[in-house]
mmCIF file of C-alpha atoms in Angstrom:
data_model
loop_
_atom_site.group_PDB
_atom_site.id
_atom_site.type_symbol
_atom_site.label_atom_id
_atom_site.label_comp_id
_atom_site.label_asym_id
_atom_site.label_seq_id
_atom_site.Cartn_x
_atom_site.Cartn_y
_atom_site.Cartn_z
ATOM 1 C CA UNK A 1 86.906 58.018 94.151
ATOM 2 C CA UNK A 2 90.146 59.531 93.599
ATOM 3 C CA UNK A 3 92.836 60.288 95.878
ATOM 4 C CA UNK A 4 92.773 63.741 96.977
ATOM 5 C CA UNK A 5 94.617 66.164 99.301
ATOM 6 C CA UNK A 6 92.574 69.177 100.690
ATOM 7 C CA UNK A 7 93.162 72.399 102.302
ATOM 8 C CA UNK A 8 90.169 74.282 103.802
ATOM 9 C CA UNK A 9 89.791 77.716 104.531
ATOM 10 C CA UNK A 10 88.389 81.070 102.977
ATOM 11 C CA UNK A 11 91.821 81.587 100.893
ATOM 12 C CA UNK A 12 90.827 85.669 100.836
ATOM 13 C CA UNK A 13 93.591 86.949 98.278
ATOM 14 C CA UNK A 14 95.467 84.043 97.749
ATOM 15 C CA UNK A 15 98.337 85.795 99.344
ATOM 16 C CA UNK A 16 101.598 83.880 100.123
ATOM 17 C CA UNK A 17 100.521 82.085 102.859
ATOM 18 C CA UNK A 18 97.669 80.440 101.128
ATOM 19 C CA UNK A 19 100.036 79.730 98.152
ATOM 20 C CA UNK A 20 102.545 77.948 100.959
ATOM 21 C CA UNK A 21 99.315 75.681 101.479
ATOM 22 C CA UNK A 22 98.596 74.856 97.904
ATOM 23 C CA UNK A 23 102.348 74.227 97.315
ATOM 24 C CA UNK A 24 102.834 72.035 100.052
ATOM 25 C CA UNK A 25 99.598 69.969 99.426
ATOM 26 C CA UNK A 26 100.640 69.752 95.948
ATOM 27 C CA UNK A 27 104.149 67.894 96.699
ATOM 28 C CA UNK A 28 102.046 65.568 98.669
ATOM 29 C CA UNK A 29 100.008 65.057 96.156
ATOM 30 C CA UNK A 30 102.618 64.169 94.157
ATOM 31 C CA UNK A 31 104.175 61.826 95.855
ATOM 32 C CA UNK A 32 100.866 59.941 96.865
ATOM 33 C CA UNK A 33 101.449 58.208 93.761
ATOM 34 C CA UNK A 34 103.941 56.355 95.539
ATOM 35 C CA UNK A 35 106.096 54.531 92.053
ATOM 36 C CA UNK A 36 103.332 54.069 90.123
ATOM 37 C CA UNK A 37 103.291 57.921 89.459
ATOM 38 C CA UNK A 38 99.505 59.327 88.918
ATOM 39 C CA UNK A 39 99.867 61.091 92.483
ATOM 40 C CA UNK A 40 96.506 62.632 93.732
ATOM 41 C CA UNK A 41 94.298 65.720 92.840
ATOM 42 C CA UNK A 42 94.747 69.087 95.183
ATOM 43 C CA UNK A 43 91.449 70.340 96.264
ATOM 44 C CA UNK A 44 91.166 73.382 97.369
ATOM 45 C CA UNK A 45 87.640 74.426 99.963
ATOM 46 C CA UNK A 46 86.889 77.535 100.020
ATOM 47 C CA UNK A 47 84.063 79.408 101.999
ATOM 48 C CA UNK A 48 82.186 82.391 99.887
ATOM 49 C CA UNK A 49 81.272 84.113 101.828
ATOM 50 C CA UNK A 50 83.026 84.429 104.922
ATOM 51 C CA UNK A 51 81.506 82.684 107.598
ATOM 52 C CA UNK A 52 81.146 85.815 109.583
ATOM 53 C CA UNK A 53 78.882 87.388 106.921
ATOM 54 C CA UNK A 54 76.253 84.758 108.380
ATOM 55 C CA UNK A 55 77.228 84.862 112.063
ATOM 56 C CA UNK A 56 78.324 88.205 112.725
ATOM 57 C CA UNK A 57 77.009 90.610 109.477
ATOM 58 C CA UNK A 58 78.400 93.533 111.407
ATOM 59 C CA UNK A 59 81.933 92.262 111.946
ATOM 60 C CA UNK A 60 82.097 90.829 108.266
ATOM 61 C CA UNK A 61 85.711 91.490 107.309
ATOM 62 C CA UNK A 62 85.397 93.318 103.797
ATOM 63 C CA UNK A 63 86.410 91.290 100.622
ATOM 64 C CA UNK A 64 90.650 91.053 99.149
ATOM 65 C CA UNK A 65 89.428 89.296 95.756
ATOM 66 C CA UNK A 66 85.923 87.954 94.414
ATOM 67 C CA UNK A 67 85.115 84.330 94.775
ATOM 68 C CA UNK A 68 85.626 83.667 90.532
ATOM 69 C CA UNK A 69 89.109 85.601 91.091
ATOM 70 C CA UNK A 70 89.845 83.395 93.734
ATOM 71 C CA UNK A 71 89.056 80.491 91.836
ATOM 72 C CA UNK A 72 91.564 82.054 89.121
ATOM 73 C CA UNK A 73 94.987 82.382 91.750
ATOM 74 C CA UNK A 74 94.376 79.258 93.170
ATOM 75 C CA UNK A 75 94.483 76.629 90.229
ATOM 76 C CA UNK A 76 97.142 78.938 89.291
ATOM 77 C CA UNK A 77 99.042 78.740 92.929
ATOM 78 C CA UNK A 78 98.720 74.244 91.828
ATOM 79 C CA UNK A 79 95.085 73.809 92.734
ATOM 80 C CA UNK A 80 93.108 71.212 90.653
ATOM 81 C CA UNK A 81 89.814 71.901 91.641
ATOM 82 C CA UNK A 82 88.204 74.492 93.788
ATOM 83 C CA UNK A 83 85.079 73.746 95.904
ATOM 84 C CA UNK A 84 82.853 76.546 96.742
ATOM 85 C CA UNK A 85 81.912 76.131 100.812
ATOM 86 C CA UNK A 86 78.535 78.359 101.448
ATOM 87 C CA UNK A 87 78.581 78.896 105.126
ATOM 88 C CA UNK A 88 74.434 77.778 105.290
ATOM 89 C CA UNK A 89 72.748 77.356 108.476
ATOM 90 C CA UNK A 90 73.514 73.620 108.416
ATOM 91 C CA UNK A 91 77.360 74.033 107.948
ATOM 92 C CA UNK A 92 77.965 76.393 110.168
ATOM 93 C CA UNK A 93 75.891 74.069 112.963
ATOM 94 C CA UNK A 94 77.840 71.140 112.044
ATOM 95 C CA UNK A 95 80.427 69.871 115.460
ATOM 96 C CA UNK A 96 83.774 69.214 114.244
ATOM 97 C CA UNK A 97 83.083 65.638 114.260
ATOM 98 C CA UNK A 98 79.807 66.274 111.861
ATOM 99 C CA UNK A 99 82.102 68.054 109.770
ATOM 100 C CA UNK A 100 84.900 65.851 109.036
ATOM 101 C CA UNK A 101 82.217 62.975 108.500
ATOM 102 C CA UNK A 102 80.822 65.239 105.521
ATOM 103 C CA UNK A 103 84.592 65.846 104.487
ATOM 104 C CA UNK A 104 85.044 61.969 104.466
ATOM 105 C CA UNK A 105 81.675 61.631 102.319
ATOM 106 C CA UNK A 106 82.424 64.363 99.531
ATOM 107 C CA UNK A 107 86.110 64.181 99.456
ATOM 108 C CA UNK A 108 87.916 61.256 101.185
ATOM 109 C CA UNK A 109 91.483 62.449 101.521
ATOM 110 C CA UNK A 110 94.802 60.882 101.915
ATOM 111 C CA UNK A 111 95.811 63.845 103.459
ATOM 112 C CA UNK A 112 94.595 67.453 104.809
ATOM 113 C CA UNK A 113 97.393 70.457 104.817
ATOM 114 C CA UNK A 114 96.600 73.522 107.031
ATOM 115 C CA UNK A 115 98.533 76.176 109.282
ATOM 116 C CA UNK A 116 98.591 75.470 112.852
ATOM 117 C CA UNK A 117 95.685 77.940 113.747
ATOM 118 C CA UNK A 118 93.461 76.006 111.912
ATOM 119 C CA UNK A 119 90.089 75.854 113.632
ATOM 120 C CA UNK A 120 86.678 73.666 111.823
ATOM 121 C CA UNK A 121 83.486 73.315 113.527
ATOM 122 C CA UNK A 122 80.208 75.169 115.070
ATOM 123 C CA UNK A 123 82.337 77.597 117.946
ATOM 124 C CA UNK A 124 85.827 76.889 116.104
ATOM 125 C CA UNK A 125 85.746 74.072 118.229
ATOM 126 C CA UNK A 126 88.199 71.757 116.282
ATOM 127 C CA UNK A 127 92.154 72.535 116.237
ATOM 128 C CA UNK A 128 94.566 71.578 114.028
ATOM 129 C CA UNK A 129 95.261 68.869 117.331
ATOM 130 C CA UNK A 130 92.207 67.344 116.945
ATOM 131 C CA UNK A 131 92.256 67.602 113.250
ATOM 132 C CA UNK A 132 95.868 65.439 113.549
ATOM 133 C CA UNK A 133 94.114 62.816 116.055
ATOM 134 C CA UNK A 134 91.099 62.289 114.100
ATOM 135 C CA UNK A 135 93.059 61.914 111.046
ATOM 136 C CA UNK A 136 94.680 58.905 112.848
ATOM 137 C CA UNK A 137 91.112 57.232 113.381
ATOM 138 C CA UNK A 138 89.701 58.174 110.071
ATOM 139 C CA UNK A 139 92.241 57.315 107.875
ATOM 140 C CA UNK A 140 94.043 60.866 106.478
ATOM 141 C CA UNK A 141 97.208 62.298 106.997
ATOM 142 C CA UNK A 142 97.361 65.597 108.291
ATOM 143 C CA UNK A 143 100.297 68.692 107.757
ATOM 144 C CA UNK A 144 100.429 72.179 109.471
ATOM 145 C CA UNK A 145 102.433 74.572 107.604
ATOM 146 C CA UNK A 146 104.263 77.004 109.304
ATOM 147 C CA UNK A 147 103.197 80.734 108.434
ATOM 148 C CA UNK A 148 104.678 83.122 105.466
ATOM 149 C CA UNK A 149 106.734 85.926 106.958
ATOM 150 C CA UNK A 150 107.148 88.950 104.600
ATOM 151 C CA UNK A 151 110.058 91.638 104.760
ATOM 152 C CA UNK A 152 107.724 94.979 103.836
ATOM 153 C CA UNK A 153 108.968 98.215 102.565
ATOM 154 C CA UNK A 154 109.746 99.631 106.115
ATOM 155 C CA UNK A 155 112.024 96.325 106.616
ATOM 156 C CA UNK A 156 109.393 95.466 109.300
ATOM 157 C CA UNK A 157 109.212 91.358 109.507
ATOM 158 C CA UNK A 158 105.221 90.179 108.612
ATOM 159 C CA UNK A 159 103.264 87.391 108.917
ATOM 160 C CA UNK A 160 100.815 86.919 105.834
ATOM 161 C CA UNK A 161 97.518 86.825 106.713
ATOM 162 C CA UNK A 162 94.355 88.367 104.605
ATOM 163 C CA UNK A 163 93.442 90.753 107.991
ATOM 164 C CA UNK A 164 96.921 92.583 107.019
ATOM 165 C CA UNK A 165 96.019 92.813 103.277
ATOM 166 C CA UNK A 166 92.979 94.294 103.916
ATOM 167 C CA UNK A 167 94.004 96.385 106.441
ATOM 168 C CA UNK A 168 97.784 97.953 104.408
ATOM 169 C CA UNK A 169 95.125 98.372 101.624
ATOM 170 C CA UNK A 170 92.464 100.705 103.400
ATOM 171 C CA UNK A 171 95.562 102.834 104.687
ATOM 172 C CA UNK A 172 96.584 102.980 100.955
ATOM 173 C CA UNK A 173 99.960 101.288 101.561
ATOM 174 C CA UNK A 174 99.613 99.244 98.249
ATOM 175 C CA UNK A 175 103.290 98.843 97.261
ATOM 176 C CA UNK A 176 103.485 96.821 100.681
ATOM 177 C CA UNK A 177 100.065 95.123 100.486
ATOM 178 C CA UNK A 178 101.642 93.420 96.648
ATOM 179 C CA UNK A 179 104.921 91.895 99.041
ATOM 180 C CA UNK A 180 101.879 90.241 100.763
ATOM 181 C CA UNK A 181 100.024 89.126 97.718
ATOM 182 C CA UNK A 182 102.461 88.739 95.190
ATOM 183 C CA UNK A 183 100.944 90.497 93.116
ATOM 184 C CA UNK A 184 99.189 93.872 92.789
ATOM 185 C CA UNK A 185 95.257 94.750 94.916
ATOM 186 C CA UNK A 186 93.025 93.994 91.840
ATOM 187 C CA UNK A 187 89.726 96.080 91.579
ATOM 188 C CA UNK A 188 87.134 95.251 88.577
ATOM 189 C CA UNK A 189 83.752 96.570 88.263
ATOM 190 C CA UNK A 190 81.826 97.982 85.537
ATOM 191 C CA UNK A 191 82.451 101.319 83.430
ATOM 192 C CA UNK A 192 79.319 103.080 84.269
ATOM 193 C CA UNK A 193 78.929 106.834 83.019
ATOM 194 C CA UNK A 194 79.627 109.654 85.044
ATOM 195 C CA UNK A 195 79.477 113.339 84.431
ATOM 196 C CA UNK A 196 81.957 113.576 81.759
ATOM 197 C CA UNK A 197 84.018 116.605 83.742
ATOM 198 C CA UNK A 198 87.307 114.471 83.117
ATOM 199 C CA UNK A 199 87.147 114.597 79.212
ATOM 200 C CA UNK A 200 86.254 118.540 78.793
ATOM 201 C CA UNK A 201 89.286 119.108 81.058
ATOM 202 C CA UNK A 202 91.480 116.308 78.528
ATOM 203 C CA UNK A 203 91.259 113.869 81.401
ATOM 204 C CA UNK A 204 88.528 111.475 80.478
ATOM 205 C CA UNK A 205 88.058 108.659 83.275
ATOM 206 C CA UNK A 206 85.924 105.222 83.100
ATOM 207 C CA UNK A 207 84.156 104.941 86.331
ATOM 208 C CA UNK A 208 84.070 102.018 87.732
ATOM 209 C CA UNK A 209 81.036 100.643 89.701
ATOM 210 C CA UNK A 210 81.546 97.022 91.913
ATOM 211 C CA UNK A 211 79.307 94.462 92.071
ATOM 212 C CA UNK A 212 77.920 94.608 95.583
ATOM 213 C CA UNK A 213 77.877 91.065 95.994
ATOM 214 C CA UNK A 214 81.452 90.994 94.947
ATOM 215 C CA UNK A 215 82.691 94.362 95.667
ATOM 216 C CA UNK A 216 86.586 94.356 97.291
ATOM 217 C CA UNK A 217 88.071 96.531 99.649
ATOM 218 C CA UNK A 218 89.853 99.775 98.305
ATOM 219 C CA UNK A 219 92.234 101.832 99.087
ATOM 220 C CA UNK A 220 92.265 104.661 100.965
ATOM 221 C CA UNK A 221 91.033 107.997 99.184
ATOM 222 C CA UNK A 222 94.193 109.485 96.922
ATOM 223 C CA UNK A 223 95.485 109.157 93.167
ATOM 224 C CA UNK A 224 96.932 105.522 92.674
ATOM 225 C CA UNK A 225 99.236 104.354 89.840
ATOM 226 C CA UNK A 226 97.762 101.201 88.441
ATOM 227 C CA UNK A 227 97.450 98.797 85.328
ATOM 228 C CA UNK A 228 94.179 98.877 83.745
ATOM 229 C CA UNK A 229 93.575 95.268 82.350
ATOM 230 C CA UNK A 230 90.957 95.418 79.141
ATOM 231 C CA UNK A 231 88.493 92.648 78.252
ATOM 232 C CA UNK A 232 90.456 92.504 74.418
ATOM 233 C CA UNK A 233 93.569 91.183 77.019
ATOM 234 C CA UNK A 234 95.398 94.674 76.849
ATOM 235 C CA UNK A 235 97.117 96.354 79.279
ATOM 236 C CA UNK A 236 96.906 99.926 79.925
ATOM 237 C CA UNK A 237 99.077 102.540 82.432
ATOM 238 C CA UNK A 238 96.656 104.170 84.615
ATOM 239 C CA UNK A 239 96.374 107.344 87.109
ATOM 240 C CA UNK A 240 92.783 106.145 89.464
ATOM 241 C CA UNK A 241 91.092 108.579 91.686
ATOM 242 C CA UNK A 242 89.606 107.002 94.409
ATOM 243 C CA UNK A 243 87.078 108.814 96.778
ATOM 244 C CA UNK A 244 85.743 112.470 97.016
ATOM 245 C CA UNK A 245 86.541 115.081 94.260
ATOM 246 C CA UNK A 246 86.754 118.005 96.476
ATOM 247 C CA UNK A 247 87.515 120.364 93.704
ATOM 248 C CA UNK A 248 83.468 119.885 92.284
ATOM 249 C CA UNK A 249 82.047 119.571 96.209
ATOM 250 C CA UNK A 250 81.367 116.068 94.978
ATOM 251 C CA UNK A 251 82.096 114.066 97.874
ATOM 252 C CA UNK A 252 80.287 110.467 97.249
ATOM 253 C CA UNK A 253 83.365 107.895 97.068
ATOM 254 C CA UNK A 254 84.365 107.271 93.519
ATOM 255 C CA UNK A 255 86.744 105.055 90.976
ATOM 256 C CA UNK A 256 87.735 106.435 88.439
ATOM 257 C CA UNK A 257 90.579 105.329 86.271
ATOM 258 C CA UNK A 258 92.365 107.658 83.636
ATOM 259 C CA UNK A 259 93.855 105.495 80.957
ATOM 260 C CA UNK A 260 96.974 106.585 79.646
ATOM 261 C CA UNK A 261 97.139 107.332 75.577
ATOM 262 C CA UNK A 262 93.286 107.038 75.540
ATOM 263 C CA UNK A 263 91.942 110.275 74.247
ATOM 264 C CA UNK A 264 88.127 109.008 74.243
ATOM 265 C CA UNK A 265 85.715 107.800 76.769
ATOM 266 C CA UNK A 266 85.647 104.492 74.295
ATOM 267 C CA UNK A 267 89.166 102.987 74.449
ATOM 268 C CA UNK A 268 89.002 100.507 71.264
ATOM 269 C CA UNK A 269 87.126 99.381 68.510
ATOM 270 C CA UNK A 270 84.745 97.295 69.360
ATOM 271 C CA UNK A 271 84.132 98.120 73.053
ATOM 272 C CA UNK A 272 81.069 100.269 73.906
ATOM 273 C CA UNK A 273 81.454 103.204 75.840
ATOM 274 C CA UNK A 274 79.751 101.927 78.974
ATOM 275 C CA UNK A 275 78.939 98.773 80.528
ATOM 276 C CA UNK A 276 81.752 96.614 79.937
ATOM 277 C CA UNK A 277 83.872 95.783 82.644
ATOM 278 C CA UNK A 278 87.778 96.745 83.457
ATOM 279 C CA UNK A 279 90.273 95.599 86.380
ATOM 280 C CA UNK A 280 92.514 97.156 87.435
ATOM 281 C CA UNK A 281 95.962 96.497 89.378
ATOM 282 C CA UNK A 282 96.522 99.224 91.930
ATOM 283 C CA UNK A 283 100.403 99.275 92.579
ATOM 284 C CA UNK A 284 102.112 102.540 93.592
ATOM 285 C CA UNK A 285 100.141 105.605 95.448
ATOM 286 C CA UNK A 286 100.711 108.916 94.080
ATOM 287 C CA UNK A 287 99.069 111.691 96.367
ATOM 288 C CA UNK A 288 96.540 112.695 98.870
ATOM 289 C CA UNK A 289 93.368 113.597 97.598
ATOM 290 C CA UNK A 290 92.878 117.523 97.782
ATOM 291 C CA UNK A 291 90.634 120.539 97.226
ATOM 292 C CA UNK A 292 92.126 122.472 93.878
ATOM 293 C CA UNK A 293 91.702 126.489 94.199
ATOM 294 C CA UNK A 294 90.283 126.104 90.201
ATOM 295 C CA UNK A 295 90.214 124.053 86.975
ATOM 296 C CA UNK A 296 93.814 125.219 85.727
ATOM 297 C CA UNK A 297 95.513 124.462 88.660
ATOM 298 C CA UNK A 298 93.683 120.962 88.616
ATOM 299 C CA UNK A 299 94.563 120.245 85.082
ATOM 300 C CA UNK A 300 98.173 120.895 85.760
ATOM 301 C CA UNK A 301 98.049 118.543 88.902
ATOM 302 C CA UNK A 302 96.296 116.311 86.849
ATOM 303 C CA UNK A 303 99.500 116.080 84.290
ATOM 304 C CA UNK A 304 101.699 115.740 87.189
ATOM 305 C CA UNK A 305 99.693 113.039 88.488
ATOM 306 C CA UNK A 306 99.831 111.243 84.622
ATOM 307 C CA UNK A 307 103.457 111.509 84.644
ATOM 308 C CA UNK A 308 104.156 110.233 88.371
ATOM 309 C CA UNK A 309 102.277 107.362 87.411
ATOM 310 C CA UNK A 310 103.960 106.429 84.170
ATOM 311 C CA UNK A 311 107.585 107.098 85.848
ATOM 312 C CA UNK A 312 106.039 104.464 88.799
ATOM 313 C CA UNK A 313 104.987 102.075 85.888
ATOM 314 C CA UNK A 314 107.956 102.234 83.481
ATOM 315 C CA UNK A 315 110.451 101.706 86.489
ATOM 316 C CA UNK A 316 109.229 98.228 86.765
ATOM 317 C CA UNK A 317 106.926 99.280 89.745
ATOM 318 C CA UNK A 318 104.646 96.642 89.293
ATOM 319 C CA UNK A 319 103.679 93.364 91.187
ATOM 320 C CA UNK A 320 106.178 91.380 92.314
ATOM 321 C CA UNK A 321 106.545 87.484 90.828
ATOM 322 C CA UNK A 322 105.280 85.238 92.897
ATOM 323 C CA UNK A 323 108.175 83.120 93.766
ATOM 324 C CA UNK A 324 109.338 86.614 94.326
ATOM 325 C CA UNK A 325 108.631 87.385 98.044
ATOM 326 C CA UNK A 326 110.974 87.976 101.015
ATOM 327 C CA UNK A 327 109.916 85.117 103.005
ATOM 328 C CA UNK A 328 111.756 84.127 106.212
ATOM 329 C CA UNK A 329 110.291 80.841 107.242
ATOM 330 C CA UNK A 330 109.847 78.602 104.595
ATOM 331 C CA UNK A 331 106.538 76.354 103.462
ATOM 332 C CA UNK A 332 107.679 73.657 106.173
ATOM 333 C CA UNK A 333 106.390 71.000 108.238
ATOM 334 C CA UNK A 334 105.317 72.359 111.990
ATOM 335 C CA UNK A 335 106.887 70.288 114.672
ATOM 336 C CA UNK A 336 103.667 68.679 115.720
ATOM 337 C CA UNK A 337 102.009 65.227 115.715
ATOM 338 C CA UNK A 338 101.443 64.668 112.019
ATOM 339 C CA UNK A 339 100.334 61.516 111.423
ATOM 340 C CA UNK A 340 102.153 59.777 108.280
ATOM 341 C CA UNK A 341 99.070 57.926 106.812
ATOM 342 C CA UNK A 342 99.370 59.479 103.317
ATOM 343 C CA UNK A 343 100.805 57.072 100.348
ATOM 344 C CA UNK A 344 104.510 58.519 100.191
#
């Protein structure tokens, strides 16, 4: 078996703090290969769905990305494999004891990288302490990493975390949600067809339906500027509507994207109409969401809206790089008891 080093944990965005993880574990990795060079493989656990969807359906904290997304930003963040966790019956009954056992079976590390909150086991009854002291016994090295801080738009000092994502998206405070990610709120579903008002008005909209399985949290109701992201590899400006359209009475919650220079409900050759799929990268709000006294006074909104988004887009208003964040505590050793066991 290979030598690996892990990090465990639901990884919900990949924002920076999870990226802190994988770049950490990925400089021990490297240096696991002590002179001989080689180094080890990062592995990446992460549980899909959240453990609280099986415990606790009621309290279960809605989705940042979908698991194959997730998969995506963390290979990209230095991951070399990522292992899908389901949180069954049998896992989630496991001690913290039972647990590392099965870690030692399936994985065997030389060394296990979390932050210090870290908690494993049936009742979250395993710390990052215990992790440390079991790691002594078993063989592992073990590494807490302090947390990300993030400077956001109101200069207010942040730590990452994927309950502030979710919750700067649902107030619609997207701009500030990217200095989290690194990267712009990414919604994808597929173009499903709606009643055609947009293109009779010169507005035509793809409407984008989630898989429920998979479905994300969105922002809240208003007119977004975004980047749509095409399956040809494209990428297209974007005004989105999302919620009510009080102007029709039609208040069921809605996505619908406008895509900029697209005069057509079919925006290329050889994509259909309906039922392919389209992302897109929510990164600047525009306006409330309000009730229109008629059709011409919607259409001219409408324009305004186009051109606030394309002045948001074309003035570089897009998601930060991710080596780009305002981070005030680096990706650092926490002064605890880490053992040393690792190759180094």
């Amino acid at each position: 078996m290979s030598k690996a080093v892990v990090t465990i944990g639901n990884f919900d965005g990949v924002h920076a703090g999870h990226r802190a993880l994988i770049a950490r574990a990925r400089e021990i990795a490297v240096s696991a290969g002590g002179g001989g060079g080689g180094g080890a493989r990062v592995i990446a656990m992460a549980f899909d769905p959240h453990p609280t969807s099986r415990l606790r359906p009621e309290s279960a904290p809605a989705r940042i990305t979908r698991f194959d997304r997730r998969v995506e930003l963390l290979r990209e963040a230095g991951a070399d494999e990522v292992v899908r966790l389901e949180p069954t019956d049998e896992l989630l009954a496991m001690t913290p004891d039972e647990f590392l056992a099965k870690l030692m079976r399936d994985v065997r590390p030389v060394a296990v990288v979390e932050g210090p909150d870290f908690n494993y086991g049936k009742g979250r009854a395993g710390s990052i302490e215990t992790l440390i002291d079991e790691g002594k016994r078993m063989g592992f090295g073990v590494e807490a990493v302090h947390p990300v801080e993030v400077a956001l738009s109101d200069l207010s000092i942040v730590r990452a975390s994927s309950t502030l994502v979710r919750h700067l998206v649902a107030q619609g405070r997207v701009r500030d949600a990217m200095l989290v990610l690194g990267r712009a709120h990414e919604i994808a579903g597929v173009v499903t067809k709606g009643d055609q008002r947009g293109r009779t008005i010169g507005f035509p909209t793809a409407n984008i339906v989630q898989d429920a399985e998979q479905a994300v949290v969105i922002p809240a109701q208003g007119v977004y500027a975004a980047w749509a992201r095409m399956p040809d590899g494209r990428k297209l400006a974007a005004a989105v509507n999302i919620g009510a359209r009080p102007t029709f009475d039609a208040m069921e919650p809605r996505i619908e994207a406008h895509l900029v220079d697209v005069e057509t409900g079919k925006p290329a050759a050889g994509i259909p109409e309906y039922g392919w799929r389209l992302a897109i990268e929510i990164v600047g709000w525009v306006r409330d969401t309000v009730r229109f006294s008629g059709i011409d006074a919607l259409k001219a909104q409408l324009e305004r809206d186009r051109e606030a988004a394309l002045r948001l887009l074309d003035c570089g208003f897009d998601a930060p790089a991710a080596d780009g964040l305002v981070t005030l505590k680096p990706a650092a050793p926490v002064a605890v008891r880490a053992t040393r066991t690792m190759a180094q």
